Tab-separated table of N, CA and C in Angstrom:
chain	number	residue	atom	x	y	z
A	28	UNK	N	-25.141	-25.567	-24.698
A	28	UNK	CA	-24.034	-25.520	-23.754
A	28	UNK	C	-22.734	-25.665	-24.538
A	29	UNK	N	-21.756	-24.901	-24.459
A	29	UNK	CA	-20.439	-24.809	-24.905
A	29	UNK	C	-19.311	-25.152	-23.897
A	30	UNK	N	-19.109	-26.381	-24.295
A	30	UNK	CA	-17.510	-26.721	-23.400
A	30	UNK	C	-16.674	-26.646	-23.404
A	31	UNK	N	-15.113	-25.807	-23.176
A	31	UNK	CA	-14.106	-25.842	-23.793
A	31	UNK	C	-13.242	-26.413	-23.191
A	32	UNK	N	-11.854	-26.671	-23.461
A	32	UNK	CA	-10.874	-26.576	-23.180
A	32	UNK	C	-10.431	-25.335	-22.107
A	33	UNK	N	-10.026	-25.339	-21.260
A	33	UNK	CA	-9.548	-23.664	-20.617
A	33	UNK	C	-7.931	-23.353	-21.377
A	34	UNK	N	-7.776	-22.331	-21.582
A	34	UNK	CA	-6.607	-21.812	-21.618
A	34	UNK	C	-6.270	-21.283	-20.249
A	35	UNK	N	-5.538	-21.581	-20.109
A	35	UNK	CA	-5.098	-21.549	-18.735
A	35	UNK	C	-3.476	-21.164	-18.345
A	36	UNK	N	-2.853	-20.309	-17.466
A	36	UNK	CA	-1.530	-19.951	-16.700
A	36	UNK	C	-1.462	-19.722	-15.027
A	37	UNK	N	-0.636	-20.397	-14.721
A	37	UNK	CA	-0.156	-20.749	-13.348
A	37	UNK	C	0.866	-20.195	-12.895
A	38	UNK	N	1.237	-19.704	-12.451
A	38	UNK	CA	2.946	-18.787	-11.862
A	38	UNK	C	2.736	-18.698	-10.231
A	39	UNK	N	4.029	-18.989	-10.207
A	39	UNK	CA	4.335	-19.095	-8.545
A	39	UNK	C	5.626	-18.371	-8.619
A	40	UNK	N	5.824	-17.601	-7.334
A	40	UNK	CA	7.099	-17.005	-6.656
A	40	UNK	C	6.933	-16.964	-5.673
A	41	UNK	N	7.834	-16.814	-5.186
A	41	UNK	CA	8.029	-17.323	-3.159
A	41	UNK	C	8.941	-15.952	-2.967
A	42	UNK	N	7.994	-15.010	-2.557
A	42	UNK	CA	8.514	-13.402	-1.617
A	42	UNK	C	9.654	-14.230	-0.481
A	43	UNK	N	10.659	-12.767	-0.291
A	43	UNK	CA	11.146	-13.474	1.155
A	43	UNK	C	10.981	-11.663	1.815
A	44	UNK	N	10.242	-11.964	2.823
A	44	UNK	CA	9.516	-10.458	3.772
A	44	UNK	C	10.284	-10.604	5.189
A	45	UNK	N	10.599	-9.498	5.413
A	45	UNK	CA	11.339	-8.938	6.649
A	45	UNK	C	10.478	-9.269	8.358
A	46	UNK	N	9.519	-10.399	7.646
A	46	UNK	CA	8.790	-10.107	9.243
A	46	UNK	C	8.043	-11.614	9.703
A	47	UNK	N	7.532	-11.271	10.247
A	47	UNK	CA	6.983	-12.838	10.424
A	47	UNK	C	5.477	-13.436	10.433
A	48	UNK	N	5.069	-14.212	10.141
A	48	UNK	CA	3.835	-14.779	9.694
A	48	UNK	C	2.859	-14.055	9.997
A	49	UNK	N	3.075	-13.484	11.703
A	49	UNK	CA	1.677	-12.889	12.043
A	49	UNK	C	1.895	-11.718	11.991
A	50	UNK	N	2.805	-11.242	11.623
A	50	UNK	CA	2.830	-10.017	11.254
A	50	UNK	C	2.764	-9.479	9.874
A	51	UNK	N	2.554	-10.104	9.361
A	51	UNK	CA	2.450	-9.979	7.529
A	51	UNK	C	0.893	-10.495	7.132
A	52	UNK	N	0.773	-11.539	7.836
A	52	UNK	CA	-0.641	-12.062	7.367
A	52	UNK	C	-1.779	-11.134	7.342
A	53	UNK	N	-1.658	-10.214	8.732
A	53	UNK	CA	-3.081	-9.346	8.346
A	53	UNK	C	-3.585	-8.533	7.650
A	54	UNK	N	-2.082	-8.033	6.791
A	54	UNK	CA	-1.368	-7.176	5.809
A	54	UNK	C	-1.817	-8.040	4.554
A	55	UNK	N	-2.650	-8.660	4.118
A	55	UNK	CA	-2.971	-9.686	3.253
A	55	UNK	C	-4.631	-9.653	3.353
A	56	UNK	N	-4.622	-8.419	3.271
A	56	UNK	CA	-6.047	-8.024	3.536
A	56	UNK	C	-7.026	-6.871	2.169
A	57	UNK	N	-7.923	-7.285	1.659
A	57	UNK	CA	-8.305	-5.667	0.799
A	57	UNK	C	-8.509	-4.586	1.394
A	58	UNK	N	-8.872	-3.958	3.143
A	58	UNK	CA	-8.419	-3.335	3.673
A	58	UNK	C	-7.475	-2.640	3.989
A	59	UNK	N	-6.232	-3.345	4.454
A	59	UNK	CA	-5.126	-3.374	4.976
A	59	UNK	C	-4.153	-2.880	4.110
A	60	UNK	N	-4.470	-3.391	2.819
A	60	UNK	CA	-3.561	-3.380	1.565
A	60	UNK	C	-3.337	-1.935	1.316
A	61	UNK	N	-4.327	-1.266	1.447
A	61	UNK	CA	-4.502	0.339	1.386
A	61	UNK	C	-2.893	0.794	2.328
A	62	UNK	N	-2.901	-0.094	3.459
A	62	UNK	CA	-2.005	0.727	3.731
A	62	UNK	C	-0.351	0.422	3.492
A	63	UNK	N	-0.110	-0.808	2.194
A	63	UNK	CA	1.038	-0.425	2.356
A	63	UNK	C	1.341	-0.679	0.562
A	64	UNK	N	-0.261	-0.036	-0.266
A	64	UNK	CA	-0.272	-0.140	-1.628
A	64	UNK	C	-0.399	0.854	-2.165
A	65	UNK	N	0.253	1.895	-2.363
A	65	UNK	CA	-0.029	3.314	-3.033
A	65	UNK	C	-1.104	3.386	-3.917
A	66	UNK	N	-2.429	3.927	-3.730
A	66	UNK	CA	-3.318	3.665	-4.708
A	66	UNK	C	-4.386	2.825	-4.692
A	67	UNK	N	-4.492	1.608	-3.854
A	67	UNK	CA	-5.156	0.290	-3.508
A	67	UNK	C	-6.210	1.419	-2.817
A	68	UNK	N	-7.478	1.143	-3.678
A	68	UNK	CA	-8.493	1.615	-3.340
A	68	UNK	C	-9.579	0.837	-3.721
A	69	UNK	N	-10.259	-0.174	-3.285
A	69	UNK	CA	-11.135	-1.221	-3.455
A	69	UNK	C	-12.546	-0.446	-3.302
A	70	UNK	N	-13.478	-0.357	-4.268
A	70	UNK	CA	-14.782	0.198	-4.712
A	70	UNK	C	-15.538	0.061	-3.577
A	71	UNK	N	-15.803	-1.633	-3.013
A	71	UNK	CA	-16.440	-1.589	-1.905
A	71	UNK	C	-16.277	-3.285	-1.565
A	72	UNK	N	-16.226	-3.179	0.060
A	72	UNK	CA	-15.808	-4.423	0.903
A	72	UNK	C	-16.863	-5.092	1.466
A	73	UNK	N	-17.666	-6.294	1.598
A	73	UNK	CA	-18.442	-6.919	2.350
A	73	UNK	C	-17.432	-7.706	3.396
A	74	UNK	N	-17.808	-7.647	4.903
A	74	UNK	CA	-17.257	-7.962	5.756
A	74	UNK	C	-17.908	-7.731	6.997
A	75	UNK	N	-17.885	-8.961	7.769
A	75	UNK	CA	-18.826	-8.521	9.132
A	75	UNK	C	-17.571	-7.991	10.268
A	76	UNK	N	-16.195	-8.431	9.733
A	76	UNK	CA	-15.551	-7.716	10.755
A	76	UNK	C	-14.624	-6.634	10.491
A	77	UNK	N	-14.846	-6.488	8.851
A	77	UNK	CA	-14.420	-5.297	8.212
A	77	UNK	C	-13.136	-5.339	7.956
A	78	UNK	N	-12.919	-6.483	7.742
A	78	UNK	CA	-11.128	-6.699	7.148
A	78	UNK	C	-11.491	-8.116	6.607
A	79	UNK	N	-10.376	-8.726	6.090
A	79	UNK	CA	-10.438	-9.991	5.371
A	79	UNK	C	-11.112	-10.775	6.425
A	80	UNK	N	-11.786	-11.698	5.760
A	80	UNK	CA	-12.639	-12.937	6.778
A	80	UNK	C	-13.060	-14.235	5.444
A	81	UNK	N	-13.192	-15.474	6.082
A	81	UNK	CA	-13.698	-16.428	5.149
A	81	UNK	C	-15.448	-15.666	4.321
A	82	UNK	N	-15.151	-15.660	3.098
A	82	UNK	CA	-16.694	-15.449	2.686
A	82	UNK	C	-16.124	-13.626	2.362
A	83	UNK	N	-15.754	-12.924	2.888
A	83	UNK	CA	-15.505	-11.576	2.238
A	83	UNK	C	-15.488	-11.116	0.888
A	84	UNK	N	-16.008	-10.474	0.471
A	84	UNK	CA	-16.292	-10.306	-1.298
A	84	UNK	C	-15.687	-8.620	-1.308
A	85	UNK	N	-15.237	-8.292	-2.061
A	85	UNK	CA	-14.385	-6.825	-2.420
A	85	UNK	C	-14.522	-6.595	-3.590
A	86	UNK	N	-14.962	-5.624	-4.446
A	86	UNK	CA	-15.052	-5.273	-5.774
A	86	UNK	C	-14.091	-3.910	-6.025
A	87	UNK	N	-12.732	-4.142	-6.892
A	87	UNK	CA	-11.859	-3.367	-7.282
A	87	UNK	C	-12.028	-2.845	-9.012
A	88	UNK	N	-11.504	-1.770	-9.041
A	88	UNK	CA	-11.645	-1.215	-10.709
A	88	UNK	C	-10.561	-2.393	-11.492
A	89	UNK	N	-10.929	-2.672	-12.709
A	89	UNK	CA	-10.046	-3.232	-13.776
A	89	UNK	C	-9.852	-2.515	-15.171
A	90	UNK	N	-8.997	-2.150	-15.583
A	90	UNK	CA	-8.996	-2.315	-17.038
A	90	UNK	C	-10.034	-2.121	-18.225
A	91	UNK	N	-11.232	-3.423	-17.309
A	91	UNK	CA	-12.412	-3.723	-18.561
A	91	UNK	C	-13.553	-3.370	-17.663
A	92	UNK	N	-13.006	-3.000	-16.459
A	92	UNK	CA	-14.545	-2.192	-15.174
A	92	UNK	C	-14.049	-2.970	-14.045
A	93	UNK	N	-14.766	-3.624	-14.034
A	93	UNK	CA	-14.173	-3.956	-12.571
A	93	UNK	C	-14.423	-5.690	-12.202
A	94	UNK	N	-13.525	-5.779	-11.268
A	94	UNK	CA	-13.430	-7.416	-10.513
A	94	UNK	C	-13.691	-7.750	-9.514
A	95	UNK	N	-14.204	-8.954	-8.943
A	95	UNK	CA	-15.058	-9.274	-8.310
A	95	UNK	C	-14.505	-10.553	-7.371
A	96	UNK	N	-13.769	-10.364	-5.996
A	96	UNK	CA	-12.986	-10.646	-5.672
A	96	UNK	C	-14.038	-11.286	-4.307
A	97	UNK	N	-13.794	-12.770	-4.069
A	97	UNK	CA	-14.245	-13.597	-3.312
A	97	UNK	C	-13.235	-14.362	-2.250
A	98	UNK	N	-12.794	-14.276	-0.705
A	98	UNK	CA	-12.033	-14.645	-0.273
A	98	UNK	C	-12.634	-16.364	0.331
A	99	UNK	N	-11.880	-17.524	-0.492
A	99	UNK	CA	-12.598	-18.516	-0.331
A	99	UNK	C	-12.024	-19.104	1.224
A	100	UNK	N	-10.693	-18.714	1.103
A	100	UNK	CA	-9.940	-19.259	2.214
A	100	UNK	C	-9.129	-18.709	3.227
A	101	UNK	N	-9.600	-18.313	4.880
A	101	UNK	CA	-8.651	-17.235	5.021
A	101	UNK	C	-8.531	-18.082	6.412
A	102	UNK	N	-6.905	-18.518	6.846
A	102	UNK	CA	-6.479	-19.254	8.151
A	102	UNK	C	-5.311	-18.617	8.257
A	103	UNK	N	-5.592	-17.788	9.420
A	103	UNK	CA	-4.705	-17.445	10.008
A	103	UNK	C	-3.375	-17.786	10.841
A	104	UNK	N	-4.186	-19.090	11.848
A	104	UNK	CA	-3.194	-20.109	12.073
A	104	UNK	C	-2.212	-20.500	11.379
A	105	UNK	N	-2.559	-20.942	10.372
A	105	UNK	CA	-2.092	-22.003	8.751
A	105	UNK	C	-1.392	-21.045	7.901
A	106	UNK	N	-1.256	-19.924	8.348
A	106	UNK	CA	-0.597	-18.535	7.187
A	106	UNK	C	-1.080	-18.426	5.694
A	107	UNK	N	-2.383	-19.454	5.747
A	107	UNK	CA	-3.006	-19.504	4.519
A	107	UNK	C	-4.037	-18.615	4.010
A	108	UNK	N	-4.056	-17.978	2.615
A	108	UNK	CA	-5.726	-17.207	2.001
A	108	UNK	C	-5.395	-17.660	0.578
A	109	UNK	N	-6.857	-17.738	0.318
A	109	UNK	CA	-7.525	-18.004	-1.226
A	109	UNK	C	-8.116	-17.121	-1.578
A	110	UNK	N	-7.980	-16.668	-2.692
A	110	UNK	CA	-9.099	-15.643	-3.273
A	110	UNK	C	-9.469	-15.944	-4.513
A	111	UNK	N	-10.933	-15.791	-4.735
A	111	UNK	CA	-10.829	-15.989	-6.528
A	111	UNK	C	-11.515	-14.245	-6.941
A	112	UNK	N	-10.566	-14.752	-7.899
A	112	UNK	CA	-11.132	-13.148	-8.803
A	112	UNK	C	-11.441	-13.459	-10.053
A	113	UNK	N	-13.065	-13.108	-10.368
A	113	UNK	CA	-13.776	-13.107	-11.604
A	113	UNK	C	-13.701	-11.404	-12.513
A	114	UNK	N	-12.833	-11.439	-13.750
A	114	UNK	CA	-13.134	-10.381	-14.039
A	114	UNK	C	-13.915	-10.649	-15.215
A	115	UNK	N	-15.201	-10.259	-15.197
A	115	UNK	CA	-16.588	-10.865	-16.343
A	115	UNK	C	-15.768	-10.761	-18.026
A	116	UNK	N	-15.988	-11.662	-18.491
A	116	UNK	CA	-15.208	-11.452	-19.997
A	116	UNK	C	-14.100	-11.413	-20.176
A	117	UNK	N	-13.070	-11.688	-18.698
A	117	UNK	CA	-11.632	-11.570	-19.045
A	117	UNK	C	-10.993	-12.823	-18.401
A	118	UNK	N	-11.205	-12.919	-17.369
A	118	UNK	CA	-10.702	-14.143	-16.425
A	118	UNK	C	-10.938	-14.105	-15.084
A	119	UNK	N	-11.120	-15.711	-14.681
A	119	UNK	CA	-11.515	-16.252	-13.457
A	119	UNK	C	-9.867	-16.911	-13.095
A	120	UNK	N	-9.563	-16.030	-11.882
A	120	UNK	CA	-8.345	-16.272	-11.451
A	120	UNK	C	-8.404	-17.036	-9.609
A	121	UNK	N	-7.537	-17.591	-8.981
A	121	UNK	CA	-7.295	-18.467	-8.497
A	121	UNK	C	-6.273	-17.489	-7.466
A	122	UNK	N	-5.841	-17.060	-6.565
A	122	UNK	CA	-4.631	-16.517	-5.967
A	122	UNK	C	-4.709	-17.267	-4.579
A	123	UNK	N	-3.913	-18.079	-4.339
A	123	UNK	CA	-3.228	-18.519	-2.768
A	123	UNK	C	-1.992	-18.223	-2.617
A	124	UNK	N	-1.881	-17.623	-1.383
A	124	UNK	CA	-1.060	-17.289	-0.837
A	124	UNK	C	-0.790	-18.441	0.661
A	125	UNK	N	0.649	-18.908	0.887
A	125	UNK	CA	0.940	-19.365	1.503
A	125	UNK	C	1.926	-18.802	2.497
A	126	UNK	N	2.379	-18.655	3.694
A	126	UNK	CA	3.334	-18.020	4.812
A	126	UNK	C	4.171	-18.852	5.437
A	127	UNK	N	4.886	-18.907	5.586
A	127	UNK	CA	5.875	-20.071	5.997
A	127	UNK	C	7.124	-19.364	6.754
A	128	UNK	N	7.546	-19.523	7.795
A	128	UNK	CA	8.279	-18.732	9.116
A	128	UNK	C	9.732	-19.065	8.267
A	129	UNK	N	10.793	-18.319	8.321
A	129	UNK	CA	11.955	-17.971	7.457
A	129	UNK	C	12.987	-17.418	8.690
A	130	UNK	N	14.146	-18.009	8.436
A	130	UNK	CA	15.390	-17.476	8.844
A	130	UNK	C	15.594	-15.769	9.296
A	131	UNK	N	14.881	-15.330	7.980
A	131	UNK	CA	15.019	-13.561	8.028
A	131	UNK	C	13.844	-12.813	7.795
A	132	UNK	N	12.554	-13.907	8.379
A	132	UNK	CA	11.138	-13.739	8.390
A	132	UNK	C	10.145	-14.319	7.980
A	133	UNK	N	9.796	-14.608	6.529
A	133	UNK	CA	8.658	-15.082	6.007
A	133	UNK	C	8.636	-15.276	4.929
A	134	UNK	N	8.893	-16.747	4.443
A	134	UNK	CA	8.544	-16.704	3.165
A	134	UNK	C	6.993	-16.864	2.590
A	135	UNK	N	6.879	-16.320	1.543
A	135	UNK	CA	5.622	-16.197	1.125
A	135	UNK	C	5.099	-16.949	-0.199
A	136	UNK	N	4.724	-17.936	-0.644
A	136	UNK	CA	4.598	-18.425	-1.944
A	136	UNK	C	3.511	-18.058	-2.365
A	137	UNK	N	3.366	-17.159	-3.358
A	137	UNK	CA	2.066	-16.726	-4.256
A	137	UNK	C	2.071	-16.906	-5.485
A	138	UNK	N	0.829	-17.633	-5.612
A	138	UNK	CA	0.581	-18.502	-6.638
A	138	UNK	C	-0.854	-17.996	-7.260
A	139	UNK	N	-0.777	-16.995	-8.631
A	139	UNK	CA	-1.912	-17.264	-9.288
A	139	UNK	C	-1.918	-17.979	-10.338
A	140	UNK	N	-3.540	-18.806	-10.686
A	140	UNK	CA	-3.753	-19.060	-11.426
A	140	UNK	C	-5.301	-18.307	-12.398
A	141	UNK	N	-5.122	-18.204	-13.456
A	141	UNK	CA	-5.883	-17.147	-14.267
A	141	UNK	C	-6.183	-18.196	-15.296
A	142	UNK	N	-7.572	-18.166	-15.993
A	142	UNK	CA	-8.766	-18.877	-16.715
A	142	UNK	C	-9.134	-18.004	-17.549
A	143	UNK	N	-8.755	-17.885	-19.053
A	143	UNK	CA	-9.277	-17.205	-20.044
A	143	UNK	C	-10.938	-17.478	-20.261
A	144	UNK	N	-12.135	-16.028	-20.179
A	144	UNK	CA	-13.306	-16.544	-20.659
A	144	UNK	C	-13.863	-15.980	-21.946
A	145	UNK	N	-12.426	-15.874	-22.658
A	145	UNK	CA	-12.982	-14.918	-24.026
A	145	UNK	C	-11.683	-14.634	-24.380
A	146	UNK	N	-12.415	-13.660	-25.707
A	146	UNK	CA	-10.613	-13.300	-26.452
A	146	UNK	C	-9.721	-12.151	-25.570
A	147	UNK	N	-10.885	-11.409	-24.235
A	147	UNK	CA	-9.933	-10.594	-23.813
A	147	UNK	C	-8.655	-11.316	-22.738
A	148	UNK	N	-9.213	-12.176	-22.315
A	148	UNK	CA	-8.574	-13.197	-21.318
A	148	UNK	C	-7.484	-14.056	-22.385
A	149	UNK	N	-8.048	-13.963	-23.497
A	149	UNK	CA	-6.692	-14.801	-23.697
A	149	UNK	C	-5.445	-13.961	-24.273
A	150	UNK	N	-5.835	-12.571	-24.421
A	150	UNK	CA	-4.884	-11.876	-24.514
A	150	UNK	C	-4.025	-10.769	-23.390
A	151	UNK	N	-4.653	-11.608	-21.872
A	151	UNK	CA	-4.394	-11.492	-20.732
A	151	UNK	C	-3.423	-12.394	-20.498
A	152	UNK	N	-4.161	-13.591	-20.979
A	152	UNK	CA	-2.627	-14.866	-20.869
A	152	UNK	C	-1.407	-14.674	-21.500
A	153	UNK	N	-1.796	-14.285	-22.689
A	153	UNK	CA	-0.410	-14.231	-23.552
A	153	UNK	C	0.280	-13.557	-22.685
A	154	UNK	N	-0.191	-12.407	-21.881
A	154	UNK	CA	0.747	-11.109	-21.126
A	154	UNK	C	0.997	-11.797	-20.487
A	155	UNK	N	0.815	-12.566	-19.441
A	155	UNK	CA	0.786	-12.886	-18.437
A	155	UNK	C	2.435	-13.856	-18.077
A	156	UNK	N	3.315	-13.414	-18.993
A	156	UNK	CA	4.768	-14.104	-19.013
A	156	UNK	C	5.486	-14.316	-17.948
A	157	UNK	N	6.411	-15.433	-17.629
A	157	UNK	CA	6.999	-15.370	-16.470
A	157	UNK	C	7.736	-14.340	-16.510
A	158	UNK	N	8.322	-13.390	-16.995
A	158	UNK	CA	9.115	-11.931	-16.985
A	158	UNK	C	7.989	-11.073	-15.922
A	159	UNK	N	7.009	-10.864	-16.713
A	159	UNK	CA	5.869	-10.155	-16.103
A	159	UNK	C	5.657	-10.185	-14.692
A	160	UNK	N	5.336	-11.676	-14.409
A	160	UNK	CA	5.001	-12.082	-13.459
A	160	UNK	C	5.922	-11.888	-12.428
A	161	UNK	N	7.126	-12.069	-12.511
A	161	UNK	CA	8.136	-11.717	-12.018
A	161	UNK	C	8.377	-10.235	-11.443
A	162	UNK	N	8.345	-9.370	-12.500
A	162	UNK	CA	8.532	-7.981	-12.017
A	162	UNK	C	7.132	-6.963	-10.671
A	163	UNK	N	6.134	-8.000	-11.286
A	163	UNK	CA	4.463	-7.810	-10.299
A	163	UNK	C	5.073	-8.395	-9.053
A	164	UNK	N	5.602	-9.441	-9.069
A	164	UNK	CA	5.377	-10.373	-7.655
A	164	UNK	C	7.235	-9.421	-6.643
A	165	UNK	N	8.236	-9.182	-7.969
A	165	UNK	CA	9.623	-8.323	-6.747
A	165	UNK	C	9.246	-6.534	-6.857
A	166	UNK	N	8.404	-5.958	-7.253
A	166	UNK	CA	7.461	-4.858	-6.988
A	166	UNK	C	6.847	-5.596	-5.486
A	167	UNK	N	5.706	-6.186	-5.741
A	167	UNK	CA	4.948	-6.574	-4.399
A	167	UNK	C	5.866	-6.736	-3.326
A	168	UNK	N	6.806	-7.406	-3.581
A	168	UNK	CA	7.448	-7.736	-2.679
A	168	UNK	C	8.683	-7.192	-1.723
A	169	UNK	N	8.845	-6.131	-2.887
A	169	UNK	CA	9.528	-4.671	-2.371
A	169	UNK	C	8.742	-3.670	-1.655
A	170	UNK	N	7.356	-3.377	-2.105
A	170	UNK	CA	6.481	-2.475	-1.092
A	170	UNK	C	6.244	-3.046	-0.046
A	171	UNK	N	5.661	-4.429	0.109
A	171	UNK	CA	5.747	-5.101	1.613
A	171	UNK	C	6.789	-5.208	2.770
A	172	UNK	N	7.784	-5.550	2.148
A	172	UNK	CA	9.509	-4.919	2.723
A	172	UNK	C	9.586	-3.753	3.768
A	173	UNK	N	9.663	-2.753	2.601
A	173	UNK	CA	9.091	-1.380	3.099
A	173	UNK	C	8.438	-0.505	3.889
A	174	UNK	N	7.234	-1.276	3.778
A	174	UNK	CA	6.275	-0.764	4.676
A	174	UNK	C	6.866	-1.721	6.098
A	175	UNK	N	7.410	-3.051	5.993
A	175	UNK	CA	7.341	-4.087	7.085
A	175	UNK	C	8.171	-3.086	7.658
A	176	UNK	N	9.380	-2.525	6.949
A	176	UNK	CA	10.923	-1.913	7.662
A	176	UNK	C	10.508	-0.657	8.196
A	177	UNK	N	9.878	-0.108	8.114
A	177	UNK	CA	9.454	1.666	7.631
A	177	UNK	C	8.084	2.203	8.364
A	178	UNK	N	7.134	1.016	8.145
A	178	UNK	CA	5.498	1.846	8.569
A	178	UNK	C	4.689	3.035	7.142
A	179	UNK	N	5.918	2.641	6.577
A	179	UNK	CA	5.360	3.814	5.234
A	179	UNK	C	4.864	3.283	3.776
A	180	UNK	N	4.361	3.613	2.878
A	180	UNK	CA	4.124	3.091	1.864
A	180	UNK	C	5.595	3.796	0.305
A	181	UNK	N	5.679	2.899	-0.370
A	181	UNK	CA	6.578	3.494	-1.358
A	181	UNK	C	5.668	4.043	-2.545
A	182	UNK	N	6.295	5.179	-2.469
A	182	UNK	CA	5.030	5.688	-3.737
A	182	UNK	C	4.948	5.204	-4.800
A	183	UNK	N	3.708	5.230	-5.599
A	183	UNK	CA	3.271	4.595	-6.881
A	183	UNK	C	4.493	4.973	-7.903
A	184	UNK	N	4.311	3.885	-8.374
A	184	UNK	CA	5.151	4.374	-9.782
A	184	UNK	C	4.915	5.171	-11.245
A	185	UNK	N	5.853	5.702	-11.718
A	185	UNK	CA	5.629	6.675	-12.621
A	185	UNK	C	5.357	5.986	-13.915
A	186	UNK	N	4.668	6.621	-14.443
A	186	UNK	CA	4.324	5.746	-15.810
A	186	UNK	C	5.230	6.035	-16.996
């Protein structure tokens, strides 16, 4: 048995979205996401009601094949979801999302945390900079906008 230390990164940003709790929350879905993620095409969804639910498992393409996405926590009431995402050999990540009712809609605090399980993960962390993190989370947070204002998705970006 080998024990380590984790290398480990945490980043939080707090979205501010044009809409309000229950209207954003269901939009917080691997389903749903399709419709306001240019491209969000999840391999395949377990679900008895066919959208996010406590216990829902979703497997998306990665980089190194693919990830393996477990929804531990999903309250709707509470504007709360958990997800962990295992990508085998790279990292076991942590994502809660929190909803909180806002002046000009919803703030949103999303918070991952990511677990190096090898050298590819730890050269996931190194990336993983608050710059980075930053530009992922006001991207996200510009297509959600969008779609909230619009009904439309903003197209993918150019490489």
């Amino acid at each position: 048995m080998r024990i380590s230390n984790p290398r480990r990164v945490t980043r939080t940003y707090v979205q501010r979205l044009t809409a309000t709790p229950a209207r954003v929350f269901p939009l917080l879905c691997p389903v749903r996401e399709a419709d306001w993620i240019e491209g969000w095409d999840p391999i395949a969804v377990w679900s008895e009601s066919g959208i996010a639910e406590p216990d829902c498992v979703f497997i998306t393409p990665s980089d190194t094949g693919e990830a393996i996405w477990y929804i531990t926590r999903h309250s709707p009431d509470a504007g709360e979801v958990e997800m962990l995402k295992i990508t085998p050999g790279v990292t076991a990540c942590k994502l809660d999302i929190k909803l909180t009712p806002a002046a000009a809609g919803t703030d949103a605090e999303v918070t991952y945390t990511h677990t190096s399980l090898g050298p590819a993960g730890d050269a996931f962390i190194t990336g993983f900079t608050e710059e980075f993190y930053l530009r992922f989370m006001r991207d996200w947070e510009s297509r959600l906008n969008h779609y909230l204002s619009t009904g439309n998705r903003l197209p993918a970006p150019h490489p």
